[in-house]
Coordinates of C-alpha atoms and ligand atoms in Angstrom, one line a residue:
D1 CA -0.1 -0.1 -0.2
L2 CA 2.7 2.4 -0.5
F3 CA 0.6 5.4 -2.0
G4 CA -2.2 4.7 0.2
P5 CA -2.3 7.1 2.9
R6 CA 0.7 5.6 5.7
F7 CA 3.3 6.7 2.8
C8 CA 2.6 8.4 0.2
S9 CA 0.9 13.0 1.0
P10 CA -0.6 14.5 -1.5
C11 CA 3.3 16.2 -1.3
D12 CA 5.3 13.6 -2.0
I13 CA 2.8 12.9 -5.0
K14 CA 3.4 16.7 -6.2
D15 CA 6.7 16.1 -6.2
L16 CA 7.0 12.8 -8.6
F17 CA 5.0 14.7 -10.9
C18 CA 7.4 17.2 -10.4
T19 CA 10.3 15.2 -11.5
A20 CA 9.0 13.3 -14.3
L21 CA 7.8 16.7 -15.9
G22 CA 11.1 18.0 -14.9
V23 CA 10.4 20.5 -13.4
P24 CA 11.5 22.7 -9.0
R25 CA 9.3 20.6 -6.8
N26 CA 7.6 24.3 -5.7
T27 CA 6.0 24.4 -9.6
N28 CA 2.9 24.7 -8.8
L29 CA 1.2 22.3 -10.6
S30 CA -2.5 22.3 -12.9
L31 CA -5.0 20.0 -13.2
L32 CA -7.1 22.8 -15.1
D33 CA -10.1 21.5 -14.1
P34 CA -13.1 24.3 -11.7
S35 CA -13.4 22.7 -8.6
G36 CA -9.3 22.3 -7.8
E37 CA -8.0 20.3 -5.5
E38 CA -10.5 17.7 -4.4
L39 CA -10.0 16.6 -8.6
F40 CA -6.2 16.1 -8.3
Q41 CA -6.6 14.6 -5.5
N42 CA -8.6 12.2 -6.2
V43 CA -6.9 11.5 -9.6
L44 CA -3.9 11.6 -6.9
T45 CA -5.8 8.3 -5.2
Q46 CA -6.6 6.7 -8.3
V47 CA -3.0 6.0 -9.7
A48 CA -1.8 5.4 -5.8
E49 CA -4.5 2.3 -6.1
Q50 CA -3.4 1.7 -9.3
F51 CA 0.1 1.8 -8.6
S52 CA -0.5 -0.1 -5.5
R53 CA -2.8 -2.4 -7.5
A54 CA 0.3 -3.4 -9.7
F55 CA 2.6 -3.8 -7.2
K56 CA 0.8 -6.2 -5.9
I57 CA 0.3 -8.1 -8.7
N58 CA 4.2 -8.0 -8.0
E59 CA 4.0 -9.3 -4.4
L60 CA 1.4 -11.5 -5.6
K61 CA 4.0 -12.2 -8.1
T62 CA 7.1 -12.9 -6.3
E63 CA 4.7 -15.0 -3.5
V64 CA 3.3 -17.3 -6.3
S65 CA 7.3 -18.2 -7.9
N66 CA 8.3 -18.4 -4.1
R67 CA 5.8 -21.1 -3.6
L68 CA 6.4 -22.1 -6.7
A69 CA 9.9 -23.0 -6.3
M70 CA 8.9 -24.2 -2.4
L71 CA 6.3 -27.0 -4.5
E72 CA 9.5 -27.2 -7.0
K73 CA 11.9 -27.4 -3.9
R74 CA 9.6 -30.2 -2.4
V75 CA 8.8 -32.3 -5.6
E76 CA 12.8 -32.5 -6.3
L77 CA 12.7 -33.9 -2.3
E78 CA 10.7 -36.2 -2.9
G79 CA 11.8 -37.4 -6.2
M80 CA 15.1 -38.1 -4.6
K81 CA 13.1 -39.7 -1.7
V82 CA 11.6 -41.5 -4.2
V83 CA 15.5 -42.3 -5.2
E84 CA 16.7 -43.1 -2.4
I85 CA 14.1 -45.4 -1.5
D86 CA 14.3 -46.6 -5.2
K87 CA 18.0 -47.7 -4.2
C88 CA 17.1 -48.8 -0.8
R89 CA 14.8 -51.6 -1.9
N90 CA 18.1 -52.1 -4.4
D91 CA 20.2 -52.8 -1.4
I92 CA 18.4 -54.1 0.8
R93 CA 17.7 -56.7 -2.5
N94 CA 21.4 -57.3 -3.3
L95 CA 22.3 -57.9 0.3
R96 CA 19.4 -60.4 0.9
E97 CA 20.9 -61.6 -2.5
E98 CA 24.4 -62.1 -1.0
M99 CA 23.5 -63.7 2.3
I100 CA 21.8 -66.0 0.7
S101 CA 24.5 -67.0 -2.1
R102 CA 27.4 -65.9 0.8
N103 CA 27.4 -69.9 1.6
H104 CA 28.5 -70.7 -2.4
R105 CA 30.8 -68.3 -2.1
Y106 CA 35.1 -67.9 -1.7
C107 CA 36.1 -66.1 0.9
S108 CA 37.5 -62.3 0.4
F109 CA 40.1 -61.1 3.1
L110 CA 41.6 -57.7 4.0
E111 CA 44.9 -58.1 4.3
D112 CA 47.4 -54.9 3.1
N113 CA 49.3 -57.5 0.1
K114 CA 46.1 -56.8 -2.9
K115 CA 47.2 -60.0 -4.1
L116 CA 46.1 -61.9 -1.0
T117 CA 42.9 -60.4 -1.0
P118 CA 40.6 -61.4 -3.8
R119 CA 37.5 -60.3 -3.9
R120 CA 35.5 -61.1 -6.9
D121 CA 33.1 -62.3 -9.0
V122 CA 32.3 -66.0 -8.0
P123 CA 31.1 -68.4 -10.5
S124 CA 27.8 -69.3 -11.2
Y125 CA 26.9 -72.5 -9.5
P126 CA 26.2 -74.8 -13.4
K127 CA 30.2 -74.2 -14.0
Y128 CA 31.4 -76.4 -11.1
M129 CA 28.5 -79.3 -12.4
L130 CA 32.0 -81.4 -14.4
S131 CA 30.3 -84.2 -16.2
Q132 CA 30.8 -87.6 -16.3
Q133 CA 33.0 -88.2 -19.2
T134 CA 35.4 -84.7 -18.1
I135 CA 35.1 -86.2 -14.8
E136 CA 37.5 -89.4 -16.7
A137 CA 39.0 -87.6 -19.0
L138 CA 40.3 -85.3 -16.7
K139 CA 42.4 -89.2 -15.3
K140 CA 43.9 -88.1 -18.6
P141 CA 47.5 -86.9 -19.8
A142 CA 45.6 -85.9 -23.0
F143 CA 42.8 -84.5 -21.0
D144 CA 42.3 -81.0 -23.5
V145 CA 43.6 -78.1 -21.0
W146 CA 42.3 -75.3 -23.3
L147 CA 38.7 -75.8 -23.4
W148 CA 37.7 -74.8 -20.0
E149 CA 38.1 -71.4 -18.4
A150 CA 39.0 -69.7 -14.6
N151 CA 36.2 -70.7 -12.9
E152 CA 36.1 -74.6 -14.4
M153 CA 39.5 -75.6 -13.5
L154 CA 39.3 -74.0 -10.3
S155 CA 36.3 -76.6 -10.0
C156 CA 38.2 -79.9 -12.0
L157 CA 41.1 -79.3 -9.4
E158 CA 38.0 -79.3 -6.4
H159 CA 37.4 -83.2 -7.6
M160 CA 40.5 -83.9 -7.3
Y161 CA 41.3 -83.2 -3.1
H162 CA 38.1 -84.7 -3.6
D163 CA 38.5 -88.2 -5.0
L164 CA 41.5 -88.0 -4.3
G165 CA 39.5 -89.6 -0.7
L166 CA 42.6 -86.0 0.4
V167 CA 39.2 -83.9 1.8
K168 CA 37.6 -87.2 3.5
D169 CA 40.6 -89.0 4.6
F170 CA 42.1 -85.1 6.2
N171 CA 38.9 -83.8 6.8
I172 CA 39.5 -80.7 4.5
N173 CA 36.8 -78.3 5.1
P174 CA 35.3 -78.4 1.6
I175 CA 35.0 -74.4 1.8
T176 CA 38.1 -74.1 2.9
L177 CA 38.5 -75.9 -0.1
K178 CA 37.1 -73.5 -3.1
R179 CA 38.6 -70.5 -0.9
W180 CA 42.3 -71.6 -1.0
L181 CA 41.8 -72.1 -4.6
L182 CA 40.0 -69.2 -5.2
C183 CA 42.5 -67.9 -3.5
I184 CA 45.3 -69.8 -5.7
H185 CA 43.4 -68.4 -8.8
D186 CA 43.9 -65.2 -7.5
N187 CA 47.8 -65.1 -7.1
Y188 CA 48.8 -66.7 -10.9
R189 CA 49.5 -63.9 -12.9
N190 CA 48.1 -63.5 -16.4
N191 CA 51.1 -64.3 -18.0
P192 CA 51.8 -65.7 -21.0
F193 CA 52.9 -68.8 -19.6
H194 CA 53.5 -69.2 -16.5
N195 CA 50.1 -68.2 -15.4
F196 CA 47.0 -70.2 -13.5
R197 CA 46.0 -72.5 -16.6
H198 CA 49.9 -73.4 -16.0
C199 CA 48.8 -74.1 -12.6
F200 CA 46.0 -76.3 -13.4
C201 CA 48.1 -78.1 -16.2
V202 CA 50.4 -79.1 -13.9
T203 CA 48.3 -80.5 -11.5
Q204 CA 45.8 -82.1 -13.4
M205 CA 49.4 -84.4 -15.6
M206 CA 50.3 -84.8 -11.4
Y207 CA 46.4 -86.1 -10.7
S208 CA 47.0 -88.4 -14.2
M209 CA 50.2 -90.2 -13.1
I210 CA 48.9 -90.6 -9.4
C211 CA 46.0 -92.4 -11.8
L212 CA 48.2 -93.8 -14.3
C213 CA 51.2 -95.2 -11.4
S214 CA 48.5 -96.2 -9.3
L215 CA 50.8 -93.7 -6.4
Q216 CA 47.8 -93.5 -4.0
E217 CA 49.0 -98.3 -3.5
K218 CA 52.9 -96.6 -3.3
F219 CA 52.7 -93.6 -1.7
T220 CA 50.9 -92.3 1.8
Q221 CA 47.7 -90.2 1.4
V222 CA 50.7 -87.3 3.1
D223 CA 52.7 -87.7 -0.3
I224 CA 49.5 -87.3 -2.4
L225 CA 48.7 -84.3 -0.6
I226 CA 52.5 -83.0 -0.6
L227 CA 52.6 -83.8 -4.0
M228 CA 49.1 -82.0 -5.2
T229 CA 49.8 -79.2 -3.0
A230 CA 53.0 -78.0 -4.4
A231 CA 51.7 -78.9 -7.6
V232 CA 48.9 -76.3 -7.0
C233 CA 51.2 -73.9 -5.5
H234 CA 54.0 -74.0 -7.5
D235 CA 54.5 -71.2 -9.9
L236 CA 52.4 -68.9 -7.1
D237 CA 53.0 -65.5 -8.3
H238 CA 55.4 -65.2 -11.1
P239 CA 56.6 -62.7 -12.4
G240 CA 57.0 -63.9 -15.8
Y241 CA 61.2 -63.4 -15.8
N242 CA 62.5 -65.6 -15.1
N243 CA 65.4 -66.1 -12.4
T244 CA 68.5 -65.3 -14.5
Y245 CA 66.9 -62.3 -15.0
Q246 CA 66.0 -61.8 -11.4
V247 CA 70.5 -61.8 -10.7
N248 CA 71.2 -59.9 -13.7
A249 CA 68.3 -57.4 -13.0
R250 CA 69.4 -57.6 -9.0
T251 CA 65.5 -57.2 -9.1
E252 CA 64.3 -57.2 -5.0
L253 CA 63.6 -61.2 -5.2
A254 CA 67.4 -61.7 -5.9
V255 CA 68.6 -60.1 -3.5
R256 CA 65.2 -60.6 -0.3
Y257 CA 66.6 -64.4 -1.4
N258 CA 71.0 -63.9 -2.9
D259 CA 70.2 -65.3 -5.8
L260 CA 69.5 -68.4 -4.6
S261 CA 66.3 -69.9 -6.8
P262 CA 64.5 -66.5 -6.3
L263 CA 61.0 -67.6 -8.2
E264 CA 60.4 -70.7 -6.5
N265 CA 61.7 -69.4 -3.2
H266 CA 59.0 -67.0 -3.9
H267 CA 56.6 -69.0 -4.7
C268 CA 56.8 -71.1 -1.8
A269 CA 56.6 -67.8 0.4
V270 CA 53.2 -67.1 -1.3
A271 CA 52.1 -70.3 -0.8
F272 CA 52.4 -70.4 2.8
Q273 CA 50.8 -66.3 2.8
I274 CA 47.9 -67.9 1.6
F275 CA 48.1 -70.7 4.0
S276 CA 48.3 -68.1 7.0
Q277 CA 45.0 -66.6 6.0
P278 CA 43.0 -69.1 8.5
D279 CA 39.9 -68.3 5.4
C280 CA 42.0 -70.4 2.7
N281 CA 44.1 -73.0 5.6
I282 CA 43.3 -76.3 4.0
F283 CA 45.6 -77.7 7.2
S284 CA 44.3 -75.2 10.1
H285 CA 42.6 -78.2 11.5
F286 CA 46.2 -80.3 11.1
D287 CA 48.7 -81.4 13.9
P288 CA 51.9 -78.7 14.1
E289 CA 53.9 -82.3 14.0
A290 CA 51.5 -82.7 10.8
F291 CA 51.6 -79.5 9.3
K292 CA 54.6 -79.5 9.8
Q293 CA 55.7 -82.8 7.6
I294 CA 53.0 -81.0 5.0
R295 CA 55.4 -77.7 4.8
Q296 CA 57.9 -78.9 4.7
G297 CA 57.2 -81.3 2.2
T298 CA 54.8 -79.2 0.2
I299 CA 59.3 -76.4 0.3
T300 CA 61.4 -79.3 -0.9
L301 CA 58.8 -79.8 -3.6
I302 CA 58.5 -76.5 -5.2
L303 CA 62.4 -75.8 -4.6
A304 CA 63.2 -79.3 -6.7
T305 CA 61.0 -76.9 -9.7
D306 CA 64.0 -74.7 -10.4
M307 CA 65.6 -76.5 -13.5
A308 CA 69.1 -74.9 -12.6
R309 CA 69.1 -77.8 -10.3
H310 CA 67.9 -80.5 -13.0
G311 CA 71.2 -82.5 -12.9
E312 CA 71.6 -82.3 -9.6
I313 CA 67.6 -84.5 -9.6
L314 CA 67.4 -86.5 -12.2
D315 CA 71.9 -88.0 -10.9
S316 CA 70.2 -88.8 -7.6
F317 CA 67.1 -90.1 -9.0
K318 CA 69.0 -92.3 -11.1
Q319 CA 71.5 -93.5 -8.4
K320 CA 67.8 -95.0 -6.6
V321 CA 66.1 -95.7 -9.9
D322 CA 67.1 -99.7 -9.7
I323 CA 67.3 -100.6 -6.2
F324 CA 63.9 -98.2 -5.4
D325 CA 63.4 -98.8 -2.5
Y326 CA 59.6 -97.3 -1.2
T327 CA 59.8 -97.0 2.9
D328 CA 63.6 -95.3 2.2
E329 CA 61.7 -91.2 3.1
E330 CA 64.9 -90.3 0.8
H331 CA 64.5 -92.1 -2.0
V332 CA 60.8 -91.8 -2.0
T333 CA 61.4 -88.0 -1.9
C334 CA 63.5 -87.6 -4.6
L335 CA 60.4 -89.2 -6.7
K336 CA 58.4 -87.1 -5.8
M337 CA 60.8 -84.1 -6.3
V338 CA 61.0 -85.9 -10.2
L339 CA 57.6 -86.6 -9.7
I340 CA 56.8 -82.6 -9.9
K341 CA 59.3 -82.1 -12.4
C342 CA 57.9 -84.4 -14.8
C343 CA 54.7 -82.2 -14.7
D344 CA 56.1 -79.0 -14.1
I345 CA 57.6 -79.7 -18.2
S346 CA 54.9 -81.7 -19.7
N347 CA 53.0 -80.0 -22.2
E348 CA 54.8 -82.6 -24.9
V349 CA 53.6 -85.1 -23.2
R350 CA 50.1 -84.1 -23.7
P351 CA 48.5 -84.5 -27.6
M352 CA 49.9 -82.4 -30.0
E353 CA 47.4 -79.8 -30.5
V354 CA 46.7 -79.0 -27.3
A355 CA 50.7 -78.9 -27.2
E356 CA 52.1 -76.1 -29.5
P357 CA 50.0 -73.6 -28.1
W358 CA 52.1 -74.1 -24.9
V359 CA 55.1 -73.2 -27.2
D360 CA 54.3 -69.5 -28.6
C361 CA 53.2 -68.9 -24.8
L362 CA 56.7 -70.2 -23.5
L363 CA 58.5 -68.1 -27.2
E364 CA 56.4 -65.0 -25.9
E365 CA 57.3 -64.3 -22.3
Y366 CA 61.1 -65.3 -23.7
F367 CA 60.8 -62.0 -25.7
M368 CA 59.1 -60.1 -23.5
Q369 CA 62.9 -61.3 -21.5
S370 CA 65.1 -60.7 -24.1
D371 CA 63.1 -57.9 -25.1
R372 CA 63.5 -56.5 -21.5
E373 CA 67.0 -58.0 -21.1
K374 CA 68.1 -55.5 -25.1
T375 CA 66.8 -52.6 -23.3
E376 CA 68.0 -52.4 -20.0
G377 CA 71.2 -53.8 -21.3
L378 CA 71.6 -57.4 -19.1
P379 CA 72.8 -60.7 -21.1
V380 CA 70.5 -61.9 -23.6
A381 CA 70.1 -66.8 -23.8
P382 CA 69.6 -67.7 -27.3
F383 CA 67.4 -69.6 -26.2
M384 CA 65.2 -66.6 -25.2
D385 CA 66.9 -65.2 -28.6
R386 CA 63.2 -63.6 -32.0
E387 CA 66.4 -63.3 -34.3
K388 CA 67.6 -66.9 -32.9
V389 CA 64.9 -69.0 -31.8
T390 CA 62.6 -71.2 -33.7
K391 CA 59.7 -73.1 -32.1
P392 CA 61.4 -76.5 -33.2
T393 CA 64.4 -75.2 -32.7
A394 CA 63.4 -74.3 -28.9
Q395 CA 61.4 -77.9 -28.5
I396 CA 63.6 -80.2 -30.0
G397 CA 67.2 -80.3 -27.4
F398 CA 64.4 -80.2 -25.3
I399 CA 62.6 -83.1 -25.7
K400 CA 65.4 -84.8 -26.2
F401 CA 68.0 -83.7 -23.8
V402 CA 66.0 -82.9 -20.9
L403 CA 62.3 -84.7 -21.1
I404 CA 62.5 -88.4 -22.7
P405 CA 66.0 -88.9 -20.7
M406 CA 63.5 -88.4 -17.0
F407 CA 60.8 -89.7 -18.2
E408 CA 62.7 -93.1 -19.7
T409 CA 63.8 -92.5 -16.2
V410 CA 61.0 -92.8 -14.6
M411 CA 59.4 -95.7 -16.8
K412 CA 61.6 -98.3 -14.8
L413 CA 59.2 -98.0 -12.1
F414 CA 56.2 -96.9 -13.5
P415 CA 56.8 -98.1 -17.4
Q416 CA 53.1 -98.6 -17.2
I417 CA 54.0 -94.1 -18.9
E418 CA 55.5 -94.7 -21.9
E419 CA 52.8 -95.8 -23.6
A420 CA 50.4 -92.2 -22.9
M421 CA 54.3 -90.6 -22.3
V422 CA 57.5 -91.1 -23.1
Q423 CA 55.8 -91.8 -26.5
P424 CA 54.1 -88.4 -27.3
L425 CA 57.3 -87.2 -26.0
R426 CA 58.4 -89.3 -29.0
E427 CA 56.3 -88.6 -32.0
S428 CA 56.7 -84.8 -30.5
R429 CA 60.7 -84.8 -31.1
D430 CA 59.8 -86.7 -34.8
R431 CA 57.1 -84.0 -35.9
Y432 CA 60.3 -80.8 -34.1
E433 CA 62.6 -82.2 -36.5
E434 CA 60.8 -83.0 -39.4
L435 CA 59.1 -79.0 -39.1
K436 CA 63.0 -78.5 -38.5
Q437 CA 64.2 -80.5 -42.2
I438 CA 61.1 -77.5 -43.8
D439 CA 62.4 -74.9 -42.2
D440 CA 66.3 -75.6 -42.6
A441 CA 65.1 -76.2 -46.6
M442 CA 62.7 -73.0 -46.8
N443 CA 65.7 -71.1 -46.1
E444 CA 68.3 -72.8 -48.5
V445 CA 66.3 -71.5 -51.1
G446 CA 65.9 -68.5 -49.0
E447 CA 69.4 -68.0 -49.6
H448 CA 69.5 -68.5 -53.0
V449 CA 65.8 -66.3 -53.5
K450 CA 66.8 -64.1 -51.9
P451 CA 70.4 -63.3 -51.8
D452 CA 70.8 -59.5 -51.7
H453 CA 68.2 -59.3 -49.0
R454 CA 70.7 -62.0 -46.8
R455 CA 73.7 -60.0 -47.1
E456 CA 71.9 -56.8 -46.0
E457 CA 70.5 -58.4 -42.9
E458 CA 73.7 -59.4 -41.9
V459 CA 75.5 -56.3 -43.1
N460 CA 72.2 -54.9 -40.6
T461 CA 73.2 -57.2 -37.6
V462 CA 76.9 -56.5 -38.0
Ligands
ZN501 ZN1 56.2 -74.3 -13.7

C-alpha cells in the first residue's frame, strides 16, 4: 500500500510529478479543472491505487513464484526420496542375494597385500557341474586343458582333492578348499605362460600320474597331499621373467633370496602366506607335527622345480631308481621331486593340438624377457632371443635332452607311462625334427632366391 495515505502524502505525489516532468519541486501544478484540489486529490488517489494494485500483483507474483519454487523444491526432494527409496530397495535386494549366496562363495580377505585379498565375482553354480565324461578325461594326460575357463579349472582341481580322498581323509573343510583354490587362482599373474592355466596343467598331470601309476598304492595320503598341493602352488605370483633375469637385473626377489632360486622361494613363500590366512588354510585343523610335515614336503617339491637343479636331481634319482625302496624316506622324497619336475615340463606329453599352443606362450614370455634384457643392457640367452630361436629349435633339444631322459628314467619304476607319456614325447620330437628340416630347406631356398636381402640383413646385424 505504498501510495496509500500511510506512506504517501499528496506533497510526495506532487514531488514525483515534478520530478517526472523535469520542473522544480515548488512549481504550481494545475489540473485545469474548476473544482481544483478535490479532483487532484481523487486523481492522485486513483493513481496511487493503480500503483498499489500493480505492486500487489508483483507481490503476488513474488509470492506465487516463491511458492512455486518451494513446491518445485518439494517435488525435487520427494523425487530424490523416490530415488533414495528405490536405491535402498536395491541395496536390500543385493544384500539379501549376497547373504543367500554366501554359503556358495569363496571368501574375501582383508590383507595389506592386494593379491592376497581376492575380491571378485564368484562363478555361478552351473560352472561347477562336471560331466561324467569330463571327470573321466581329467585322469588322463590327453585331457584338453584349453577347453576350460578359470571357474571350470577350479572346479576340476576341487574335484581332484575330493576324488583322491584327501578331503575325507584329512577332514578338509570343503568350503575352505574352494576359498583356498580361488585365492590360488587370484595369485597367479596373467603371464603368457606362467599363469593359472599352467598351474592347472601341472596339477592335472600330477593327478593323471597318480591315477596312471597307482601312486596311492605306493605313497601315503600325506605324500599325495604334498604332491597335489605343491603342484597347485608351484608357480604362485610368477612375474614372467626367469631366475637369470632376476639375478642379472638384481631384482627385489634376487636380493631377498640371495640369488638362490629366487622365483621358487617366492612361489613357496606366497603359498604359505595364503595358508597363513585361516579362511584359506585347508590345513588349519592339522596338528603342528602334521602341518610341519606338509610344509616341509611342499617346500622341498616347489624348490625342486628350479631347472637349474635339473641335473643334480635327475642324477640323484638315477642312483636310486634301480634299487628303489618305498620305505626309504630319501628315495620317496627324490621320486616326488622328479614327479613334480615331470609334471612341470610335461606339455609335450600332451597331444600335439594341446601341446603346441604352449610353445607359442613360452616363446612370447621368453621374447618379452629378452627384449627387456636388450633394452636394459643385460645378457640375453640365445634360446630366448627372437632373432635366434624358432619353435622347432626351441623344442627339439628340450625334448631329446631333458624330457625323454627324465621320463625314461621314471619309466623304470612305472612302465605304464611309456604308452601314455613317453611315446607322445617321441612323436613330438619326430614331428619337430621334420618341421625343422622344412624350415632349413626353406631357408636354403630363401638364401638362393634373395641373396641381396640376406646380405643386407647380415650387414645390419653387424
Ligand atoms: Zn611351472
